[in-house]
Coordinates of C-alpha atoms in Angstrom, one line a residue:
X1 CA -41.5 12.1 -13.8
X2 CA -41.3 15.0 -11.3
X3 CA -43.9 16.0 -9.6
X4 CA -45.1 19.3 -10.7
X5 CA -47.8 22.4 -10.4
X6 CA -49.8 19.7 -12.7
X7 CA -48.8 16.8 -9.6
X8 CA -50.1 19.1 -6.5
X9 CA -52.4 16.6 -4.1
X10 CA -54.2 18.0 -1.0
X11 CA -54.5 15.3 1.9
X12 CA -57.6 12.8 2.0
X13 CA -59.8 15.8 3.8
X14 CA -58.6 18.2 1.4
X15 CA -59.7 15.7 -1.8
X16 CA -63.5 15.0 0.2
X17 CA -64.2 18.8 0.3
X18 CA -63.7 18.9 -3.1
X19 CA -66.6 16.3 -3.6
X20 CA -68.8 18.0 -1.6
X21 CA -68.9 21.1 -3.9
X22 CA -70.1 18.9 -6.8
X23 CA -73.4 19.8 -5.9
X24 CA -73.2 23.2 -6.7
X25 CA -72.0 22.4 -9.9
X26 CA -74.1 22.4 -13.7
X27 CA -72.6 20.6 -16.7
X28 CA -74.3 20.5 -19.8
X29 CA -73.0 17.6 -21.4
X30 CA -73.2 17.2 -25.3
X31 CA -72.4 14.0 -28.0
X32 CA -72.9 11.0 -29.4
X33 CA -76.0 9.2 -27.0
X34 CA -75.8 5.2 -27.1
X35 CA -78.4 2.7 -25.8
X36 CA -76.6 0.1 -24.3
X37 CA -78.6 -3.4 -23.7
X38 CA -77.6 -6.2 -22.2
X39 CA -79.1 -9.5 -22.5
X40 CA -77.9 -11.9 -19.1
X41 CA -78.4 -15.7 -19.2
X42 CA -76.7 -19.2 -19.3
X43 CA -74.8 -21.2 -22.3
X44 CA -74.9 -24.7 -21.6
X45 CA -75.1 -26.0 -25.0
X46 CA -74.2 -25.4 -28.3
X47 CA -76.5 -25.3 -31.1
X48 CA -77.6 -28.3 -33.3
X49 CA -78.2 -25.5 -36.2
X50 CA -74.6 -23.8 -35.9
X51 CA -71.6 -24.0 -34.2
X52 CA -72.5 -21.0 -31.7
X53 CA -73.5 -21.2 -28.2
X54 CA -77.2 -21.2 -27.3
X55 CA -77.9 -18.4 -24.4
X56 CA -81.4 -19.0 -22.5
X57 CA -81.9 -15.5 -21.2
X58 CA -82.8 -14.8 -18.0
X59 CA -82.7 -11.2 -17.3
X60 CA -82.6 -7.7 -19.7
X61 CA -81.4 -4.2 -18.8
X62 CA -80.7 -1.0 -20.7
X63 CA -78.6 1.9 -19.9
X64 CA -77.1 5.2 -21.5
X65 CA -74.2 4.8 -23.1
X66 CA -71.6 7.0 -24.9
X67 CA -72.3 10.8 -23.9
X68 CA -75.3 9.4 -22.1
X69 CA -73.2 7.6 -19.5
X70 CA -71.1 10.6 -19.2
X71 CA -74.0 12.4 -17.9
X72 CA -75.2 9.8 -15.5
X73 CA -72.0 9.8 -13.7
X74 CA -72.4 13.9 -13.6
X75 CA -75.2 13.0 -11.6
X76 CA -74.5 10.1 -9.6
X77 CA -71.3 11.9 -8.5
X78 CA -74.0 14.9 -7.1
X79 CA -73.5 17.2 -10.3
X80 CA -76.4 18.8 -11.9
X81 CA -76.8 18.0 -15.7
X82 CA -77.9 19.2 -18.8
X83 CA -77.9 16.8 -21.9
X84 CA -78.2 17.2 -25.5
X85 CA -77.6 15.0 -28.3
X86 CA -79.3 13.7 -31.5
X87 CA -81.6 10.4 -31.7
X88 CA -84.1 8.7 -34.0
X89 CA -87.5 8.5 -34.5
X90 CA -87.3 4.7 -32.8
X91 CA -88.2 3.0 -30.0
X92 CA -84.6 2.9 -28.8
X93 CA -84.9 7.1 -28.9
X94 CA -87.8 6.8 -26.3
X95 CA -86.1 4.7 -24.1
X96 CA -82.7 7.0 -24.0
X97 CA -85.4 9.9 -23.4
X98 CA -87.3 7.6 -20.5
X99 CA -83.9 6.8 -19.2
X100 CA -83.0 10.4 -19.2
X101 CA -85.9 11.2 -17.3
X102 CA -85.2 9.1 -14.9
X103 CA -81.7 10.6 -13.9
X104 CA -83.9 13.9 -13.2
X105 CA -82.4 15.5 -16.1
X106 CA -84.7 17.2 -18.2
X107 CA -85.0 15.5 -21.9
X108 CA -86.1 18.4 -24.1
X109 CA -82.0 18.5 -25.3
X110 CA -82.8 15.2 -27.1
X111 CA -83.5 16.7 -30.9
X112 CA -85.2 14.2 -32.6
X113 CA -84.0 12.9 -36.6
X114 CA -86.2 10.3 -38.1
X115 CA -83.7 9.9 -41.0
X116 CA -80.8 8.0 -38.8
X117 CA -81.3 5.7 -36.2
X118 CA -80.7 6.1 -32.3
X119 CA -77.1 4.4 -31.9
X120 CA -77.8 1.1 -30.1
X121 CA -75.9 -1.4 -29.2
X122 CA -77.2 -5.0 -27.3
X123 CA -74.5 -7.4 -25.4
X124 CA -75.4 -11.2 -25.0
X125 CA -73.9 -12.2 -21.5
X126 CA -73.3 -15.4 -20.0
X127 CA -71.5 -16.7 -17.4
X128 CA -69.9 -12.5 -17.2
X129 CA -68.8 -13.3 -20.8
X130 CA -69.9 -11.5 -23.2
X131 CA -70.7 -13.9 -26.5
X132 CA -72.2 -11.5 -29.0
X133 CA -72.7 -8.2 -29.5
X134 CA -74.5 -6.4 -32.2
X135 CA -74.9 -2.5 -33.4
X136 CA -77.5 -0.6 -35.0
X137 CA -76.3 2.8 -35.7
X138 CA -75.0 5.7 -38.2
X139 CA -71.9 7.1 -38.0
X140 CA -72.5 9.6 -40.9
X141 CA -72.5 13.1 -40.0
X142 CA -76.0 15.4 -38.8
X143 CA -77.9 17.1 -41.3
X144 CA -77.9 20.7 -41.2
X145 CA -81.3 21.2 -39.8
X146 CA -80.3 18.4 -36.9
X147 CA -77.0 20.5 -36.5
X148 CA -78.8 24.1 -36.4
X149 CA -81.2 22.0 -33.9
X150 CA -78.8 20.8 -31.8
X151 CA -76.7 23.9 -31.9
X152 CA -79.7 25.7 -30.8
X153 CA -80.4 23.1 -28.2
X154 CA -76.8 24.0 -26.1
X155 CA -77.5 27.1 -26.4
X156 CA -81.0 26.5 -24.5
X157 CA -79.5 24.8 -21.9
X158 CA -76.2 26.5 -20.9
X159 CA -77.8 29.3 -18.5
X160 CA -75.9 29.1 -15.4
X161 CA -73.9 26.0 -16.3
X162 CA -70.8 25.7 -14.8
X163 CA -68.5 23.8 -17.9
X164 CA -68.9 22.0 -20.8
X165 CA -68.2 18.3 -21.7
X166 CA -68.1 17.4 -25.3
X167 CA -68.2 13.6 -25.6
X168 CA -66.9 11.9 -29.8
X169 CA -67.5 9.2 -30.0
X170 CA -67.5 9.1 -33.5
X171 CA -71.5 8.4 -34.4
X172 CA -71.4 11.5 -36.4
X173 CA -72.5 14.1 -33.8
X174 CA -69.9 16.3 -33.3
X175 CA -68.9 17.0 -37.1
X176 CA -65.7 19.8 -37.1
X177 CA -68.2 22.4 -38.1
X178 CA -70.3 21.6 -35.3
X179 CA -67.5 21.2 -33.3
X180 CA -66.0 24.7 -34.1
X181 CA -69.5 26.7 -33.5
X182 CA -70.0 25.2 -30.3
X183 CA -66.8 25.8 -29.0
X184 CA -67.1 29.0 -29.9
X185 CA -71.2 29.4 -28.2
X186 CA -69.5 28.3 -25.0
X187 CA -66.5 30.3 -25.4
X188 CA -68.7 33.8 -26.1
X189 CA -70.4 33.0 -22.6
X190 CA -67.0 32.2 -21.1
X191 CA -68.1 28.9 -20.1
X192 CA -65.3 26.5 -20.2
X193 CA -64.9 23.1 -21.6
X194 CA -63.6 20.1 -21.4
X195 CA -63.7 17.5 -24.4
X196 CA -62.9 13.8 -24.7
X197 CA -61.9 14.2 -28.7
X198 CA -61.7 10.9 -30.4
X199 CA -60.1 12.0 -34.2
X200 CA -59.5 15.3 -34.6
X201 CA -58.2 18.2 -32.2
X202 CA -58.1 21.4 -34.1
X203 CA -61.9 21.8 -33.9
X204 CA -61.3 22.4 -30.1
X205 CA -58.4 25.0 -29.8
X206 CA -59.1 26.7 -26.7
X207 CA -60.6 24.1 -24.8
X208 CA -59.8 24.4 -20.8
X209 CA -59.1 20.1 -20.4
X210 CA -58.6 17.7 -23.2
X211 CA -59.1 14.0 -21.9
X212 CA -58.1 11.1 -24.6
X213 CA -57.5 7.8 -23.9
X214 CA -54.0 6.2 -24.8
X215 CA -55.2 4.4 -27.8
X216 CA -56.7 7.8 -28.7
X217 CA -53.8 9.8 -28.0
X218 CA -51.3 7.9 -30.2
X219 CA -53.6 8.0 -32.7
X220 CA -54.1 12.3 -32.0
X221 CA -50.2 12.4 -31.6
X222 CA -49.1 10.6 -34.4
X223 CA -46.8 8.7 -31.6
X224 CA -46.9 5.1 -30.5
X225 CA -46.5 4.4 -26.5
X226 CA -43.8 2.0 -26.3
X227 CA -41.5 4.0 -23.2
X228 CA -42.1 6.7 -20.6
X229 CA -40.6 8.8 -22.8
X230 CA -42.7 8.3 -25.2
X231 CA -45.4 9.8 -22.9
X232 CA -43.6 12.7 -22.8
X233 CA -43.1 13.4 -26.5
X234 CA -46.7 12.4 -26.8
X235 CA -48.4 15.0 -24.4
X236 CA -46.0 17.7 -25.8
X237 CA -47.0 17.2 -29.2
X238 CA -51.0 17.3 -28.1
X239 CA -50.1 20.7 -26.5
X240 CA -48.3 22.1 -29.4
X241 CA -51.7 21.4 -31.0
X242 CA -53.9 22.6 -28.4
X243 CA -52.2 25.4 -26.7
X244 CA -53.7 26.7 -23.2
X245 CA -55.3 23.3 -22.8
X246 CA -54.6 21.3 -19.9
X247 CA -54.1 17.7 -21.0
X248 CA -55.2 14.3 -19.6
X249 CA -54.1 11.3 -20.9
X250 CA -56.0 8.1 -19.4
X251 CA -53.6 4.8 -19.4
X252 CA -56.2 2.4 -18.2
X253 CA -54.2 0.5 -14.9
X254 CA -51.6 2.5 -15.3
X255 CA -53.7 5.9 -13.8
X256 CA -53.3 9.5 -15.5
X257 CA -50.7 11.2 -17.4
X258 CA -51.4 14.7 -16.9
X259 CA -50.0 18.4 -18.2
X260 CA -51.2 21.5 -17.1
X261 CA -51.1 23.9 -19.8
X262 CA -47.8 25.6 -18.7
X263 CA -46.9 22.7 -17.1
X264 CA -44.5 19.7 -17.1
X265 CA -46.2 16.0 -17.4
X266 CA -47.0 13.7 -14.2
X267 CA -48.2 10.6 -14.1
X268 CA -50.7 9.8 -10.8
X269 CA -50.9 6.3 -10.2
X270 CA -54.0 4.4 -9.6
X271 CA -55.1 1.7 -7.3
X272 CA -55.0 -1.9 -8.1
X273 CA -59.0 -3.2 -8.4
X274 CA -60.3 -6.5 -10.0
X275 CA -61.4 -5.3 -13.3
X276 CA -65.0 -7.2 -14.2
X277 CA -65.4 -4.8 -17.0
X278 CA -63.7 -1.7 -18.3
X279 CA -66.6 -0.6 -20.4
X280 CA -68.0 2.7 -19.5
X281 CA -65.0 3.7 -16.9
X282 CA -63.5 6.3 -19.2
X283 CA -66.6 8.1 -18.6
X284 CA -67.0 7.7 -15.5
X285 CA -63.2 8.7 -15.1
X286 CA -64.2 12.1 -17.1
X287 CA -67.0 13.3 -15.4
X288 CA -65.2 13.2 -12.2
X289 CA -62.2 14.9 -13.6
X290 CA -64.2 17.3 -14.9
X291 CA -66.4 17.9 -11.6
X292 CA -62.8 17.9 -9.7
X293 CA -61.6 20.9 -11.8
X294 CA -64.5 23.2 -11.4
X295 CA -64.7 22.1 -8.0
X296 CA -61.1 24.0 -7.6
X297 CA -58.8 20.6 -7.6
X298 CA -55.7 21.1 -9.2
X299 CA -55.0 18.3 -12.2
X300 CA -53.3 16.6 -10.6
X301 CA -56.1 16.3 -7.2
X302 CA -58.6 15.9 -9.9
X303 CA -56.9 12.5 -11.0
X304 CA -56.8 11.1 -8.1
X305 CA -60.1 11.8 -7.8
X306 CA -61.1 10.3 -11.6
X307 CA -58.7 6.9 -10.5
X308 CA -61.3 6.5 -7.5
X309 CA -63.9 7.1 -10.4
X310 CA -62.8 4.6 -12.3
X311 CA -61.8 2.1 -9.9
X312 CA -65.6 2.0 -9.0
X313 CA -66.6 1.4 -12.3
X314 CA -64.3 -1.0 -13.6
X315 CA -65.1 -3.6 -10.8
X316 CA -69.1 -3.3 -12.4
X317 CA -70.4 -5.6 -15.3
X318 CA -71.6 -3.6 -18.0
X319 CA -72.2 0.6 -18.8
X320 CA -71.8 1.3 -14.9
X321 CA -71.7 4.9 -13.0
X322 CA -70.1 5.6 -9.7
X323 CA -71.9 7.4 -6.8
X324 CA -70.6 10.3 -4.8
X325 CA -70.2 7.9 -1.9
X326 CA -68.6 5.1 -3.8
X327 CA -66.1 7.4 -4.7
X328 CA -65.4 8.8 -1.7
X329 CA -65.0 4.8 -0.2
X330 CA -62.2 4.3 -3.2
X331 CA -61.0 8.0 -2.7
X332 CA -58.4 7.0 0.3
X333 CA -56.6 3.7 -1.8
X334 CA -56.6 5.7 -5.2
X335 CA -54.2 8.8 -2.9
X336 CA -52.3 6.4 -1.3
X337 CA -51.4 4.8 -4.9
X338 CA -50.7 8.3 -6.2
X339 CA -48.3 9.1 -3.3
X340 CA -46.7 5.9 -3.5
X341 CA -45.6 5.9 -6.7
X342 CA -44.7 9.9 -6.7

């Protein structure tokens, strides 16, 4: 594809100013919060009472998944954050609040519903394979008094906040009514947003950055990605449905598709890494996307930018954020991959 308005990349300098502004930056970042847990250990044998391996764990951790992980990046890349999202009345909902806490970032956007349970999923590692993993979750939609509360909640938070992310990850938090009245909260305060839809688009006409995944965008789009041209028809089709958007389209190893609203699409390369695990690196690829582009990056700076992300996090086990510095260590590889395949 040609390189575009949607394609323009500063040099290296150019790309490391930008990250120095995320400091000055506020995102309020709102959907479905997930406890991940991970359970480490050894299989050496299998077990006399079925035929499944027997794990002797050895070490436990927990981290915030889903929207949660999306706001740890914010702040691991230097952004400020404000979170809000809907838990239980459980023990996993006061470890998401402890954990939130412990990013600095103040917990009182966590509105509290003892009728579902705090989404919560636990991984059984061994040997960096995972061998089991089991969920404990709704997906159904908020009640209306948890939707008026969490409504009310963004509203708290979004004084001097510089965008928006909107994270589905299809738990049931961001309902199309929901959807529609906070689009329209942020749009009344001209506050823009960016949203990572997973089902449905309509609910955010008028979003400034819409970032699926492939697998989400064929799905969106109605069109299967067998060709480049296929990318093509795909991201025109996502901006017939969501005009004024700027478009993102995240291919995994093969970098960013991306299409500035008025724009042609691009496709910026990424870096070749080791990939330990690819959970969690969509979010960390939108949070520094989204930092990027209020920073002033152009789309196309800002995914070179979110391939260093991403590159970071994929070479982690588990839910994994990348730091500011991280980032800027990947930052030179992930432009030279972009230029090279220009």
């Amino acid at each position: 594809m040609g390189r575009q308005s949607s394609g323009r990349v500063a040099g290296l300098a150019g790309l490391e100013r930008l990250l120095e502004r995320f400091d000055r930056l506020k995102v309020v970042v709102i959907g479905d919060v997930i406890l991940d847990e991970y359970l480490f250990g050894d299989a050496g044998r299998v077990s006399p009472e079925a035929p499944v391996p027997v794990v002797h764990v050895q070490r436990e951790s927990q981290a915030l998944g889903g929207a949660g992980n999306v706001a740890r990046n914010i702040v691991a890349l230097g952004g400020r954050c404000a979170f809000c999202a809907v838990v239980g009345e459980d023990a996993a909902a006061r470890r998401v609040a402890e954990l939130v806490e412990e990013l600095d970032v103040d917990a009182s956007g966590l509105v509290r519903d003892p009728r579902r349970p705090t989404s919560h999923k636990t991984r059984v590692v061994a040997r960096a394979q995972q061998v089991l993993r089991y969920d404990r979750e709704s997906s159904a939609s908020l009640s209306r008094l948890s939707q008026k509360r969490l409504l009310a909640s963004a509203g708290s938070v979004a004084e001097g906040a510089s965008g928006v992310i909107l994270e589905d990850y299809g738990k049931g938090t961001l309902s199309p009514g929901l959807a529609r009245k906070l689009m329209t909260l942020f749009e009344d305060r001209g506050i823009p947003v960016a949203v990572d839809p997973k089902r449905d688009l309509a609910p955010y006409r008028g979003a400034a950055l819409v970032k699926p995944n492939v697998g989400e965008a064929e799905q969106l789009s109605g069109i299967e990605l067998r060709t480049a041209g296929d990318v093509i028809r795909m991201v025109a089709r996502l901006q017939r449905r969501l005009p004024g958007s700027d478009i993102a389209v995240t291919r995994g190893a093969s970098g960013i598709t991306v299409c500035e609203a008025a724009g042609r699409p691009v496709d910026i390369a990424t870096v070749e890494r080791e990939v330990f695990d690819v959970q969690g690196a969509g979010d960390t690829c939108m949070a520094a996307l989204w930092l990027a582009r209020l920073a002033g990056a152009s789309l196309g700076e800002a995914a070179v930018i979110a391939n260093a992300a991403a590159s970071v996090a994929v070479g982690k086990i588990g839910t994994a954020a990348a730091s500011r510095d991280e980032l800027r260590e990947r930052l030179p590889a992930a432009l030279a991959a972009s230029q090279e395949h220009a």
